[in-house]
Short mmCIF file of C-alpha atoms in Angstrom, two decimals:
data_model
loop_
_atom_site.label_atom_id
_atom_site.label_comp_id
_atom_site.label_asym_id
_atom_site.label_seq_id
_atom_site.Cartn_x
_atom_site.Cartn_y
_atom_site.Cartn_z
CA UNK A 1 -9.43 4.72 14.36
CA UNK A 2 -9.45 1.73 11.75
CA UNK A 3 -6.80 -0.86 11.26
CA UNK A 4 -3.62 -0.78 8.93
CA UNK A 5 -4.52 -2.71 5.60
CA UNK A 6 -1.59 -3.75 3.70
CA UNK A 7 -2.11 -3.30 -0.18
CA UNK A 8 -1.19 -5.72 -2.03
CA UNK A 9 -0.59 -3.44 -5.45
CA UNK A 10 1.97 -2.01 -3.23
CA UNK A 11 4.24 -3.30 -0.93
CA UNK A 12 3.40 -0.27 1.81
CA UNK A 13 0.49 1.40 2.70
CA UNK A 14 0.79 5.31 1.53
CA UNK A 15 3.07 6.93 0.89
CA UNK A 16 2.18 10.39 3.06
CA UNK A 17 4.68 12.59 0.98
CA UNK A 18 3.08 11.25 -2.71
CA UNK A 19 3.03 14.86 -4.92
CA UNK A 20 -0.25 13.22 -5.64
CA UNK A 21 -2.02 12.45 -2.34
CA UNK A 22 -2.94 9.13 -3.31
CA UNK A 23 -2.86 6.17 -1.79
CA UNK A 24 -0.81 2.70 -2.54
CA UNK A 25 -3.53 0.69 -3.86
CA UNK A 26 -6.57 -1.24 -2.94
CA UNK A 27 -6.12 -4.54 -2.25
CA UNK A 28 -8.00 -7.87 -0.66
CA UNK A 29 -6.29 -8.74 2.93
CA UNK A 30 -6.81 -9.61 6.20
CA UNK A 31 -6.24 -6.22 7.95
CA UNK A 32 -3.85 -6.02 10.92
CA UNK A 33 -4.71 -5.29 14.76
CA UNK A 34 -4.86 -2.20 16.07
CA UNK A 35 -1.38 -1.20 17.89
CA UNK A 36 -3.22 -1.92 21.41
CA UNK A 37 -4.63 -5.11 20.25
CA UNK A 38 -1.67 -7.22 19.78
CA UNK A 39 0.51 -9.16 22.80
CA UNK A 40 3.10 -7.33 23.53
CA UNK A 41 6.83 -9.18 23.27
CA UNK A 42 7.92 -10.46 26.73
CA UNK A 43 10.39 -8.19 29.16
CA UNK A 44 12.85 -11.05 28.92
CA UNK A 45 12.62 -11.27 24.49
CA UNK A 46 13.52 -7.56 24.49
CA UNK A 47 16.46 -7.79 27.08
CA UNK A 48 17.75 -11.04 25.41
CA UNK A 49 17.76 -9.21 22.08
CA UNK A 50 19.01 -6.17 23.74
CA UNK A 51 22.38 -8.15 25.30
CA UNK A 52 22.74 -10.35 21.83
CA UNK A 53 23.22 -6.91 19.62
CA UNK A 54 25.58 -5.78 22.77
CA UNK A 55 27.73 -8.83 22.44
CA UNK A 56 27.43 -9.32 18.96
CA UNK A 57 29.22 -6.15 18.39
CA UNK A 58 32.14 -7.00 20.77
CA UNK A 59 32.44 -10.25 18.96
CA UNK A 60 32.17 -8.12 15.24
CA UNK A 61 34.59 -5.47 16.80
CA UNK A 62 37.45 -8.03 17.43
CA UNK A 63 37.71 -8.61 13.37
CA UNK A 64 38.32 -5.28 12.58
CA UNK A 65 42.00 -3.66 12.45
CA UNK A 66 42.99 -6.16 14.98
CA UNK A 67 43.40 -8.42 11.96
CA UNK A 68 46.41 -7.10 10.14
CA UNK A 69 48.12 -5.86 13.64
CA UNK A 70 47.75 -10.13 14.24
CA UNK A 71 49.15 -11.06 10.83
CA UNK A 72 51.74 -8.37 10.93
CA UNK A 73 53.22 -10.03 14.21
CA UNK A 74 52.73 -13.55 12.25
CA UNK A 75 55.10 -12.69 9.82
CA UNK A 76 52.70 -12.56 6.90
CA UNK A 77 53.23 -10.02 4.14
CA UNK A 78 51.17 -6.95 3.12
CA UNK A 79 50.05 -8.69 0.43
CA UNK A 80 49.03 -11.74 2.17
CA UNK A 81 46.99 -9.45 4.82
CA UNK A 82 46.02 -7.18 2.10
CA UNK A 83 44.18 -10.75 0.31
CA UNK A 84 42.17 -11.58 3.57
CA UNK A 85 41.21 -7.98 4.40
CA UNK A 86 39.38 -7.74 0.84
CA UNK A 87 38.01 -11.19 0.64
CA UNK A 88 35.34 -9.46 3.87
CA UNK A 89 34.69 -6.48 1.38
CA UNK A 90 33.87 -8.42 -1.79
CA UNK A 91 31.82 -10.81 -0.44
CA UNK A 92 30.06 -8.39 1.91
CA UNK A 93 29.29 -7.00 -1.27
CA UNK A 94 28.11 -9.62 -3.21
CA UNK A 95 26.58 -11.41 -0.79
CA UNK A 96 23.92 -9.27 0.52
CA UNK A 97 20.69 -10.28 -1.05
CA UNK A 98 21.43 -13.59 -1.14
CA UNK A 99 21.87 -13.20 3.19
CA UNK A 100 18.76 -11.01 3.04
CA UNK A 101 17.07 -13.74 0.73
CA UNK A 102 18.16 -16.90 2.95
CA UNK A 103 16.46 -15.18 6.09
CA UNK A 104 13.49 -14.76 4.09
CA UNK A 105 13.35 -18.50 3.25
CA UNK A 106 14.37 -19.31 7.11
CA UNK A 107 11.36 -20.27 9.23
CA UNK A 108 13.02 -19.46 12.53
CA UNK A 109 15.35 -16.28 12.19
CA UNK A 110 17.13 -17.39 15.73
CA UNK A 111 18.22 -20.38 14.28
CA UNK A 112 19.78 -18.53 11.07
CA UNK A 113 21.43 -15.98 13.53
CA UNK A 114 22.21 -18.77 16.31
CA UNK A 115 24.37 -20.40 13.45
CA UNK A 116 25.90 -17.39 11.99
CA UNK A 117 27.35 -16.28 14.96
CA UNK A 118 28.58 -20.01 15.86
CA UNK A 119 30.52 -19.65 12.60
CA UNK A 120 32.25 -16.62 13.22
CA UNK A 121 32.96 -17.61 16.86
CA UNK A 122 34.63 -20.92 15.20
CA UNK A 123 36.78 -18.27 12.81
CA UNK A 124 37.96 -16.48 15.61
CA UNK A 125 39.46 -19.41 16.75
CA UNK A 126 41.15 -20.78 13.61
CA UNK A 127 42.30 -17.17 13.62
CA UNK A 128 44.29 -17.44 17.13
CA UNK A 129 45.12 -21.74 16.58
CA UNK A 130 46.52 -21.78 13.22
CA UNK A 131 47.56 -18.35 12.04
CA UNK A 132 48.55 -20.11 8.06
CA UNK A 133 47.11 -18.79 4.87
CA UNK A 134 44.89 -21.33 3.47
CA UNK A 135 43.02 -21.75 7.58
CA UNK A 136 42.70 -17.78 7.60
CA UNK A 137 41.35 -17.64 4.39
CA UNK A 138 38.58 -20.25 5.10
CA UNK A 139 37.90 -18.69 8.49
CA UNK A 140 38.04 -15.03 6.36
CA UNK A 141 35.14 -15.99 4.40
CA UNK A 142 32.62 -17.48 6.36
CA UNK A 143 33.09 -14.62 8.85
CA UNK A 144 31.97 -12.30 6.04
CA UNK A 145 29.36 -15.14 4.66
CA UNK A 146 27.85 -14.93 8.34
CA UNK A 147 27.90 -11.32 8.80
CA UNK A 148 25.88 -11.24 5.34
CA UNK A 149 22.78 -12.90 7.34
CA UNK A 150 23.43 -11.21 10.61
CA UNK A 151 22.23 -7.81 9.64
CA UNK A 152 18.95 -9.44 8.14
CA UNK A 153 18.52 -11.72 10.87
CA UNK A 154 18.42 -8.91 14.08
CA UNK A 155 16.30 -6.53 12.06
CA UNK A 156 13.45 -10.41 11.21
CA UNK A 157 13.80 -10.70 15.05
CA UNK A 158 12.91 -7.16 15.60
CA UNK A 159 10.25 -6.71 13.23
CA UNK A 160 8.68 -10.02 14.28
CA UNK A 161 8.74 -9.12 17.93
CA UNK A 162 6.97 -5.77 18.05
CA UNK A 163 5.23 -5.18 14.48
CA UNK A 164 5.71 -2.94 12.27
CA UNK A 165 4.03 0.00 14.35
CA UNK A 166 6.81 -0.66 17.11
CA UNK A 167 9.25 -1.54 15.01
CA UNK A 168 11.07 2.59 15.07
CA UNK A 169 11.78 2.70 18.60
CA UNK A 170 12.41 -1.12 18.62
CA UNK A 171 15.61 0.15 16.16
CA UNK A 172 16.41 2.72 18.11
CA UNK A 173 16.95 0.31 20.91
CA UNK A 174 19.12 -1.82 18.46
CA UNK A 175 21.26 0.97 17.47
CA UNK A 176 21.62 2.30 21.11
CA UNK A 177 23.48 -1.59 22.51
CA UNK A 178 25.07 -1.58 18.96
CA UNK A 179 27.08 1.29 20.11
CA UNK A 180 27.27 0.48 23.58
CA UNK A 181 29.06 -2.53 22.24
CA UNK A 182 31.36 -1.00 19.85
CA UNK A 183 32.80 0.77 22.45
CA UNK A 184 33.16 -1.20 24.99
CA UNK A 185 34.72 -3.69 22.97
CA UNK A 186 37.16 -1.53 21.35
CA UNK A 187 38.32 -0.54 24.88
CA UNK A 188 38.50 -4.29 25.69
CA UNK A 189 40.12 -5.44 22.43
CA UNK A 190 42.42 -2.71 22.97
CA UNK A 191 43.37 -3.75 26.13
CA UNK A 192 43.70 -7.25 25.82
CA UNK A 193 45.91 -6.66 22.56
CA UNK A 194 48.47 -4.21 25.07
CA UNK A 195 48.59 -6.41 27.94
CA UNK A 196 48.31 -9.78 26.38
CA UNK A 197 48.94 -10.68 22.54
CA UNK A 198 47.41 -10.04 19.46
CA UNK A 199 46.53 -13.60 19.58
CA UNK A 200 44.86 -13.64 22.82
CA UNK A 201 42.12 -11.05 20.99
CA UNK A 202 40.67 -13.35 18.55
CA UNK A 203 40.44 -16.45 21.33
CA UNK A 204 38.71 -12.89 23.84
CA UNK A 205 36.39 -12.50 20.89
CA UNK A 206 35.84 -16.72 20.69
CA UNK A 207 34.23 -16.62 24.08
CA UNK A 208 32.24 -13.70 23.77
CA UNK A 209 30.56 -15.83 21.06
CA UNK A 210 29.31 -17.61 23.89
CA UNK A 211 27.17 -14.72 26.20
CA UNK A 212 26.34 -13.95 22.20
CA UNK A 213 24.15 -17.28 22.13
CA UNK A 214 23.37 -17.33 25.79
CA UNK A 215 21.65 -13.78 24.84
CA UNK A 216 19.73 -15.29 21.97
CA UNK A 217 18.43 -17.96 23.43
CA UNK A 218 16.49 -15.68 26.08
CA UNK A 219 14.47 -14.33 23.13
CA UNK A 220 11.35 -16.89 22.64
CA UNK A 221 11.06 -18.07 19.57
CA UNK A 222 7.40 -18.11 20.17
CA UNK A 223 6.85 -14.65 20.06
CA UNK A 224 8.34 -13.79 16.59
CA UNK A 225 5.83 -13.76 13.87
CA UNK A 226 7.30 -15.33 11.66
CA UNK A 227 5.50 -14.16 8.48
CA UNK A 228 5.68 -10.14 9.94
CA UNK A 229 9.33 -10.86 10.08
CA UNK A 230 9.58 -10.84 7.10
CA UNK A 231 7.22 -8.42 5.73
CA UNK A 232 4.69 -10.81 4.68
CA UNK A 233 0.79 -10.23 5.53
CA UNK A 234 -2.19 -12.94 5.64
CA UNK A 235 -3.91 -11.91 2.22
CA UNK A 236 -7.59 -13.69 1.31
CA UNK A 237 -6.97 -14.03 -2.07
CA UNK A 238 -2.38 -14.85 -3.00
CA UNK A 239 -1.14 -12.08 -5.16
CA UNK A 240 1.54 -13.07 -6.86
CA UNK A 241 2.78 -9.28 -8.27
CA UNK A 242 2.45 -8.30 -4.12
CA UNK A 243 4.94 -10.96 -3.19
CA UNK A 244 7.33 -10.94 -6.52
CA UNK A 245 10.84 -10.02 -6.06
CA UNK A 246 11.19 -7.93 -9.17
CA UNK A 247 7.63 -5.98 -8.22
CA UNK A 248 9.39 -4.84 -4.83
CA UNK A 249 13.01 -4.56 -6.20
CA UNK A 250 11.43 -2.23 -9.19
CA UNK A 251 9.45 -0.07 -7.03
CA UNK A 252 10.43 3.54 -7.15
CA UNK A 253 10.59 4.75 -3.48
CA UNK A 254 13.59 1.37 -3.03
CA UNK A 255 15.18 3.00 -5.52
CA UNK A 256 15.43 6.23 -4.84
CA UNK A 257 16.48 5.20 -1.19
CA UNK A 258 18.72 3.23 -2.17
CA UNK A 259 20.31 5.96 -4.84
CA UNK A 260 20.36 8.02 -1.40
CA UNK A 261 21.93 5.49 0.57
CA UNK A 262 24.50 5.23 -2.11
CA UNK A 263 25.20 8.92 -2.63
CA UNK A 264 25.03 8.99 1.61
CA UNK A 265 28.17 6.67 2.00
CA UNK A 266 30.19 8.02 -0.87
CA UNK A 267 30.37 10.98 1.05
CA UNK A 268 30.54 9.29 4.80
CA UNK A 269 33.16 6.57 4.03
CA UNK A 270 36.15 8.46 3.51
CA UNK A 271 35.99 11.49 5.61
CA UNK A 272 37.09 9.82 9.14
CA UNK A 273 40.02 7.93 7.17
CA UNK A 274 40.90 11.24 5.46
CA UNK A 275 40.64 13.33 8.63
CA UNK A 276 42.98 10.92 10.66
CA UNK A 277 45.45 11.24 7.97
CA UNK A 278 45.24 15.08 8.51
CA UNK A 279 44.97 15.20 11.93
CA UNK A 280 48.27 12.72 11.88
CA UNK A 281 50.19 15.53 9.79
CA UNK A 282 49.03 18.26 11.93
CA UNK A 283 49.80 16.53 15.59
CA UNK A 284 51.54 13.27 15.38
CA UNK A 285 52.20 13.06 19.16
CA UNK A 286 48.58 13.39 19.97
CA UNK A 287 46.83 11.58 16.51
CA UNK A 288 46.18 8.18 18.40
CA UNK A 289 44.50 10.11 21.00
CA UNK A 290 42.29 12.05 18.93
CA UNK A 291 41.49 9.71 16.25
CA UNK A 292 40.15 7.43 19.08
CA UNK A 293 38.02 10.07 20.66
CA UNK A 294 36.52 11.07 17.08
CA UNK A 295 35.48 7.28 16.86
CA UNK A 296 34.02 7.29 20.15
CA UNK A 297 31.97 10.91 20.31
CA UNK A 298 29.97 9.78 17.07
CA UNK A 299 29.51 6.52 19.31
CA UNK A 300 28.04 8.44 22.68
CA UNK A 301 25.29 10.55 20.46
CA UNK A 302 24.08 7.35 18.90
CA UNK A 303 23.88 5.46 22.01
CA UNK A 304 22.16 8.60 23.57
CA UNK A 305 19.56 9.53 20.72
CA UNK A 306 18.97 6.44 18.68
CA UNK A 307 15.66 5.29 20.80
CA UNK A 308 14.60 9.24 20.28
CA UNK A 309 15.03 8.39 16.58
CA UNK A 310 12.46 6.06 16.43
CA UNK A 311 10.35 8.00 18.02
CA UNK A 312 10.71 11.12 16.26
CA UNK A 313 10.58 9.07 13.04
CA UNK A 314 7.13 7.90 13.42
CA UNK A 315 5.87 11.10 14.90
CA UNK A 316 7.64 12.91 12.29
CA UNK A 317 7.91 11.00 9.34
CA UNK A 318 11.02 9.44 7.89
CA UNK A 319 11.52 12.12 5.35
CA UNK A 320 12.64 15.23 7.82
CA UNK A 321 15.37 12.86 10.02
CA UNK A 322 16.90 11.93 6.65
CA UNK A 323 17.23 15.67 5.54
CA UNK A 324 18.98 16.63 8.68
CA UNK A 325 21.50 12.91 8.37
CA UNK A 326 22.50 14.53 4.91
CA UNK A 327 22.18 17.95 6.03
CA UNK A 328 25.02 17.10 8.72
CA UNK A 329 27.17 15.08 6.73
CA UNK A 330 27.67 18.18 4.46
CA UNK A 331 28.33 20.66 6.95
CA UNK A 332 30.75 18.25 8.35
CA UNK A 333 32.36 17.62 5.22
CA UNK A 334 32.54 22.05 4.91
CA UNK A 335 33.88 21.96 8.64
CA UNK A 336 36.98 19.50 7.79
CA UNK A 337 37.85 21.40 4.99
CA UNK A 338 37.99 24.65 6.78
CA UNK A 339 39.02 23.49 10.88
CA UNK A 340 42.74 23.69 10.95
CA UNK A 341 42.81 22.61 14.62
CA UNK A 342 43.06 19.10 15.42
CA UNK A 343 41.38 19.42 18.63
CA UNK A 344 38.17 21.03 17.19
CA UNK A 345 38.13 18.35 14.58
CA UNK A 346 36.71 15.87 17.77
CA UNK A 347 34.33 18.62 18.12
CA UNK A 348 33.22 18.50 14.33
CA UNK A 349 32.51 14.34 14.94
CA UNK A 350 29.30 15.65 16.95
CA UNK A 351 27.83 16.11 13.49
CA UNK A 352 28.92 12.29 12.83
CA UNK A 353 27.19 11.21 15.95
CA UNK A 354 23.78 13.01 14.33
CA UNK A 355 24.35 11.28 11.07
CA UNK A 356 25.15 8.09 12.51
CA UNK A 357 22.00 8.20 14.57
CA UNK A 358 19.55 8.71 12.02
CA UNK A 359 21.10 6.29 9.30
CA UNK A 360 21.23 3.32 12.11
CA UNK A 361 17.17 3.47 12.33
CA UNK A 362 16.43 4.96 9.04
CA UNK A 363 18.06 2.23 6.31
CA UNK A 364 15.86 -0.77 8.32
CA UNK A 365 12.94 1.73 9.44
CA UNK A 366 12.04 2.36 5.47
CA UNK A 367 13.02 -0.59 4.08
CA UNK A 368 10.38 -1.95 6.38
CA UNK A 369 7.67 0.75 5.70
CA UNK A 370 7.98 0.02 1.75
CA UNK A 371 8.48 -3.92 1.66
CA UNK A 372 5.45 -4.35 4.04
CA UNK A 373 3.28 -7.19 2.67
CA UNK A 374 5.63 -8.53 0.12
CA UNK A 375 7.33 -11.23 2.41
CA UNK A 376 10.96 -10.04 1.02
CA UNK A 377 11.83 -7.40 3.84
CA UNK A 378 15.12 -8.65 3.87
CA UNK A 379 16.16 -9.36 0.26
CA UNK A 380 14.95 -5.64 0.50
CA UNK A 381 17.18 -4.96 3.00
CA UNK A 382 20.08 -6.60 0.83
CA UNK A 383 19.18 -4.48 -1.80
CA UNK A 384 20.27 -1.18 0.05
CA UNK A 385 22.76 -3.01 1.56
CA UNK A 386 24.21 -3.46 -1.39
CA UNK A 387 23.82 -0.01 -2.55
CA UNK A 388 25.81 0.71 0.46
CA UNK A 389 28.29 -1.42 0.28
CA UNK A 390 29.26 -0.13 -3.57
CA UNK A 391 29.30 3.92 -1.73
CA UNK A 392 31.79 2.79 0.82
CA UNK A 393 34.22 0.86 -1.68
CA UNK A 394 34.26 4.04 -4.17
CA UNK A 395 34.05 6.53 -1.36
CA UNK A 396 38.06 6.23 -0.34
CA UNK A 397 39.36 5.58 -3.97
CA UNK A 398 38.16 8.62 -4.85
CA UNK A 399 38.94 11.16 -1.68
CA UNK A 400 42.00 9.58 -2.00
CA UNK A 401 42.55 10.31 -5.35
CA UNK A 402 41.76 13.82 -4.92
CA UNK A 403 43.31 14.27 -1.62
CA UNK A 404 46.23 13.01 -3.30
CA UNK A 405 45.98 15.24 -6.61
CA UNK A 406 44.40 18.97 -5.07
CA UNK A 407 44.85 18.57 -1.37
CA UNK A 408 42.64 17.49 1.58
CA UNK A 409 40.40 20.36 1.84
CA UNK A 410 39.15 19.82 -1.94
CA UNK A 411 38.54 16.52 -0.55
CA UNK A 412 36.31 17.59 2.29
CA UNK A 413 34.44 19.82 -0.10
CA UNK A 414 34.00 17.30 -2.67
CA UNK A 415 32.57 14.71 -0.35
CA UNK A 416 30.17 17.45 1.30
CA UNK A 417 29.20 18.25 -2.39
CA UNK A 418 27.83 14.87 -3.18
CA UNK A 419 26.32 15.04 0.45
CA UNK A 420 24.49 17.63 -0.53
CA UNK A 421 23.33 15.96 -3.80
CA UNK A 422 22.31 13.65 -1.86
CA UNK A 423 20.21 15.76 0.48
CA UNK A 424 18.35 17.68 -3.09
CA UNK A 425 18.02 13.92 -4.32
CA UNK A 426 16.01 12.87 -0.78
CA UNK A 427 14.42 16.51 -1.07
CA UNK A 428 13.16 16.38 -4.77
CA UNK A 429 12.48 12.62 -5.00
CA UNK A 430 12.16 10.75 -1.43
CA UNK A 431 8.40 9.99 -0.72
CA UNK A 432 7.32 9.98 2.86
CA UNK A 433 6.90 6.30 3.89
CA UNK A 434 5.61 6.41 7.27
CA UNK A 435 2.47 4.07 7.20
CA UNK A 436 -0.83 5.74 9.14
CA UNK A 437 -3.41 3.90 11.18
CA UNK A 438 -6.35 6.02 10.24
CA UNK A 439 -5.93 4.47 6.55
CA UNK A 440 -8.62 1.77 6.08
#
């Protein structure tokens, strides 16, 4: 079996789905190792990155509806929490290939991570010390400046670590403690919030900045390439279109995963808001109960399958796993509009859990596979992000809007609609990505 060449007319190797069979491109590098070639990363890098996405997610978790249930009891008016709530959206927005570009700049990716995560620990606190409007606005947007590298910044350290033969199952990993996090923290959060304060949640999620860093420090620096991190490969002779921004950023498989990502979240976004506003109607005594178990179901599968993901995806191919995410998404969408019990509608969040799953490894996994070689993995990354990021925002404007004007089921079936457009988009359009070894 012969080595993986990256091409530098392309920033992958071949595409396996291409209507055409051909390849990317010829091109003048320095091939990579074989898989059993390279070092492996160190027991102790992948358990330190392991624990940092674990806490990391507790300390992310403690910013999310925990912030207007704090300003609420600080006497602050809708509007006033309404102004800090969207300052996270708009500049998670904007600022996602300029994160993704600054950890493509960065020469050590722990470092950029080490100090985005000091920042937000630092905002928690100005969040529980001084609770006034111009302190929580400051603290409000460097939280969502640093969470605009963090994303970046994990998926450089992963890449870097293992390679990009690895790298699948290295995301299933990452999505499996992401979960595992989510959940324990909401339990946490939640807990702390009853039997303490509001207050006392945001100086909870200060310390866990602390096992956050402790985490990341475990991870050798030494071991992350820093050039694979971020997509780059040794080439004998520079070329300048393989490494330009606009050469990756125009190149038709980023675009057409990124129209799918798009499409993906206009229909995902709104349909757990909408169904807990349904399920709230239907059994008011028993919503809180059942909302939180149709947050945490989706939340078991992922933490359960995600590793399988990564495997599947590089024995499979990325193409079939993103079929069946958009496949489920639409027969969940059906399934709400139909399900009049409440208690089946838990039930229906298995289908969330498989779509959740998928996405978590996917969005990195091929973003990977089609910025190899151009050294701008996660401006790449920022890209989609973005793409995402613009789905969510018009996702519950507009199932809100018709929710509001022809009921909730014409809702559900709208958003399983453009699911499904999705899913013939990905069909019709989607290359295969999945780079193979035997390509010389």
């Amino acid at each position: 079996m012969s080595s993986l060449v990256a091409r530098p007319s392309q920033s992958f190797d071949r595409i396996d789905g291409d209507r055409h069979g051909r390849s990317a491109g010829e091109g003048n590098v320095v091939p990579l190792p074989p898989p059993g070639t390279r070092p492996k990363p160190s027991r102790e890098s992948q358990r330190g990155l392991d624990w940092f996405i674990f806490f990391l997610a507790d300390v992310q978790t403690g910013f999310g509806p925990f912030v207007a249930v704090y300003l609420t009891t600080q006497k602050w008016t809708q509007v006033e929490i309404g102004f800090v709530l969207s300052i996270g959206g708009i500049i998670g927005l904007l600022g996602q290939m300029p994160g993704g570009a600054i950890v493509d700049a960065a020469r050590s990716e722990r470092l950029v991570a080490g100090l985005a995560v000091a920042t937000i620990g630092c905002a928690a606190l100005a969040y529980a010390l001084w609770p006034i409007f111009p302190v929580v606005t400051a603290a409000a947007t460097l939280h969502a400046l640093a969470s605009c590298v963090l994303g970046p910044a994990i998926a450089a350290i992963s890449l870097g670590l293992v390679g990009p033969f690895a790298i699948g199952e290295r995301l299933g990993r990452n999505a499996r403690f992401a979960s595992l996090g989510n959940g324990s923290a909401a339990a946490l959060m939640g807990a702390v919030g009853y039997l303490l304060s509001s207050q006392a949640v945001f100086l909870v999620t200060f310390l866990l900045a602390i096992p956050t860093l402790l985490a990341l420090s475990r991870i050798r620096g030494q071991e992350i390439d820093v050039a694979q991190s971020h997509g780059a490969v040794v080439r004998e002779v520079p070329d300048k279109e393989a490494t330009s921004v606009f050469h990756l950023l125009r190149q038709r498989p980023l675009l057409i995963f990124a129209g799918g990502v798009l499409l993906f979240q206009l229909a995902n976004a709104a349909m757990l808001p909408l169904m807990a506003g349904v399920v709230t109607t239907r059994s008011s005594q028993w919503a809180p109960v059942l909302i939180a178990a149709c947050i945490i179901v989706p939340q078991a599968i992922v933490a359960l399958t995600s590793p399988s993901v990564g495997r599947k995806a590089q024995a499979w191919g990325r193409r079939p796993l993103l079929l069946l995410a958009f496949g489920a998404l639409a027969v969940r969408g059906l399934l709400f509009a139909v399900v009049r019990d409440p208690y089946l509608l838990v039930v229906v969040q298995v289908f969330d859990g498989i779509t959740a799953a998928v996405l978590s490894v996917m969005v990195p996994l091929i973003v990977a596979d089609i910025a190899f070689g151009s050294g701008h993995f996660n401006l790449a990354q920022g890209a989609v992000g973005t793409a995402t990021g613009i789905g969510a925002s018009l996702s519950t404007v507009l199932a809100g809007y018709v929710s509001d004007t022809f009921g909730s089921s014409t809702a559900f079936v709208g958003l399983a609609a453009i699911a499904a457009l999705g899913l013939t988009v990905i069909w019709l359009f989607m290359p295969e990505t999945r780079r193979t070894e035997d390509q010389a």
